[in-house]
Structures are given as C-alpha cells and as structure tokens.
mmCIF file of C-alpha atoms in Angstrom:
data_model
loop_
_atom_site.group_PDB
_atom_site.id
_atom_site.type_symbol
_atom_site.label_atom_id
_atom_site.label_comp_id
_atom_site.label_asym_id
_atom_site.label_seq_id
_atom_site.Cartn_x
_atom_site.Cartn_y
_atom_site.Cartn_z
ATOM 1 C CA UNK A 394 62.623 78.767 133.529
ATOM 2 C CA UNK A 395 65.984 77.753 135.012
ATOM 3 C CA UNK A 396 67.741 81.087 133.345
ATOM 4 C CA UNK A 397 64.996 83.567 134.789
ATOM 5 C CA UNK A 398 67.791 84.197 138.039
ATOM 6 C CA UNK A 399 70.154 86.091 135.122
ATOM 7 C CA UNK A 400 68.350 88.301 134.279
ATOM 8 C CA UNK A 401 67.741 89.559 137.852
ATOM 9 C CA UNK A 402 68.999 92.760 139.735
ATOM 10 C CA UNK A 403 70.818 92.920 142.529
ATOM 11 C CA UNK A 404 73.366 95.946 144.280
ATOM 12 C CA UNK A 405 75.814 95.444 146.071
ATOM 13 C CA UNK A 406 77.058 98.461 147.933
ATOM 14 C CA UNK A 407 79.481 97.082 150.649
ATOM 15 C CA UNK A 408 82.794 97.731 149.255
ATOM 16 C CA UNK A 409 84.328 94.650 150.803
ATOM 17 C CA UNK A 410 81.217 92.528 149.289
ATOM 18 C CA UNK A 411 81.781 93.725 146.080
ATOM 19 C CA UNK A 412 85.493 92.941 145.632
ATOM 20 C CA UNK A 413 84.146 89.475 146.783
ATOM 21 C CA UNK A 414 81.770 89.317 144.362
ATOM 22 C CA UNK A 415 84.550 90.315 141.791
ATOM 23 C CA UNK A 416 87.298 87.610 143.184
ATOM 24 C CA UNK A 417 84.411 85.476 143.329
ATOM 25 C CA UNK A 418 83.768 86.087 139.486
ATOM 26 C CA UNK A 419 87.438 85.847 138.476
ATOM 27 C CA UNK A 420 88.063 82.674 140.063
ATOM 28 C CA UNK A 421 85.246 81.068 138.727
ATOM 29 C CA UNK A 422 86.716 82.322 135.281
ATOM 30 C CA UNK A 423 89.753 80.267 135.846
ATOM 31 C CA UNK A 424 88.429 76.984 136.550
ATOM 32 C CA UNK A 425 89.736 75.649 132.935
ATOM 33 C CA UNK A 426 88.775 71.752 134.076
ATOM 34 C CA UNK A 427 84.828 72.375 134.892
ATOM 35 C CA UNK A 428 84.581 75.089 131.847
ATOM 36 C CA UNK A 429 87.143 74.699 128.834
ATOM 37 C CA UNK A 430 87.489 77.070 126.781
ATOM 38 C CA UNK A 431 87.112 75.913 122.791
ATOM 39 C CA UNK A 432 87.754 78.302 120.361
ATOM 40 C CA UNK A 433 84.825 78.098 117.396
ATOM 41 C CA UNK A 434 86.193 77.303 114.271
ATOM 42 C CA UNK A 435 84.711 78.669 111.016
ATOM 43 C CA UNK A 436 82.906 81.104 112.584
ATOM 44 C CA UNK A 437 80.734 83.700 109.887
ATOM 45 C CA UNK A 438 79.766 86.957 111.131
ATOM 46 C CA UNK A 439 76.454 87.873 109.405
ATOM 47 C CA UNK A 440 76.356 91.294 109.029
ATOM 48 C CA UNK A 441 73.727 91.983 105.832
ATOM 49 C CA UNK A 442 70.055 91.582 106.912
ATOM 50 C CA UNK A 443 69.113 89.548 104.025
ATOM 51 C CA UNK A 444 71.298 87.097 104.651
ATOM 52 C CA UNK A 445 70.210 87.088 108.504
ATOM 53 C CA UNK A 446 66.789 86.611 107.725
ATOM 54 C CA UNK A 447 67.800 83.733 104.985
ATOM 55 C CA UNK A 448 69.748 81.915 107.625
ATOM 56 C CA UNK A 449 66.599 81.924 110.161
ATOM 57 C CA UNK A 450 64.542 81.152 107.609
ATOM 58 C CA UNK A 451 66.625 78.143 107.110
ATOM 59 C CA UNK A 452 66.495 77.333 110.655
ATOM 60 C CA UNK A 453 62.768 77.324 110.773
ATOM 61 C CA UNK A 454 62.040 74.976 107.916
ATOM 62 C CA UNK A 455 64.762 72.819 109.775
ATOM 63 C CA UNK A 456 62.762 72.742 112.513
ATOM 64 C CA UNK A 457 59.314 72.305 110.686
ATOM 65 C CA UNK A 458 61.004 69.004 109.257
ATOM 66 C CA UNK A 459 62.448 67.660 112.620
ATOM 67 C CA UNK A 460 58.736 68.363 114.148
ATOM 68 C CA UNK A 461 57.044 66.626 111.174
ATOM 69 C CA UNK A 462 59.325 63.278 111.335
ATOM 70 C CA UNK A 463 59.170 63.065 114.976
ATOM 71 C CA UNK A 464 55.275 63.413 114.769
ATOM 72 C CA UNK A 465 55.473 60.616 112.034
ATOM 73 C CA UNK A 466 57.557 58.233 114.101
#
C-alpha cells in the first residue's frame, strides 16, 4: 500500500536535523503551483450519528450499484 510510509515512526533528535525537517515541511507548504489550495464549497459538517450512518449507508448502496453495472457491462 503506497500510504503504509505515513503512518510510520521516526525521531529525530539532532536539533539541527529537526529544524531541517521543519524548513523542509514549511517550504513544501508553500509550493502553491505543485499543490493549490481550493477552498471546498458547500461543505456540511455531520455532527448527529443518525445522519452519519444515513449518509454511509447511502454511499454503500452507491457502490453496490456501480459494482452491479460494471459486472453487467
């Protein structure tokens, strides 16, 4: 799984590599061209647990249906 690596730990205990590591961060943070930022528009934050569980319930049957037409052709 390519996403395994982000889950792993790692220390870094050289002071020097660690504000490195931060610059390292920032600057990748800043790089607007390769990573544009686009604010989400609409957005709904589900908060009651019925309605969480009604939304993936929706997304399930969703994906029943895709599966069933692309196993039908």
């Amino acid at each position: 799984m390519p996403t395994s690596s982000i889950t792993h730990n790692f220390v870094i205990s050289d002071p020097a590599a660690v504000e490195r590591f931060a610059n390292a961060l920032e600057e990748s943070a800043k790089d607007k061209e390769r990573y544009p930022f686009q604010p989400v528009k609409n957005a709904v934050f589900l908060t009651d647990p019925e309605e969480i569980a009604a939304l993936m319930e929706r997304r399930k049957r969703a994906k029943e249906e895709r599966k069933r037409a692309n196993e039908q052709g």
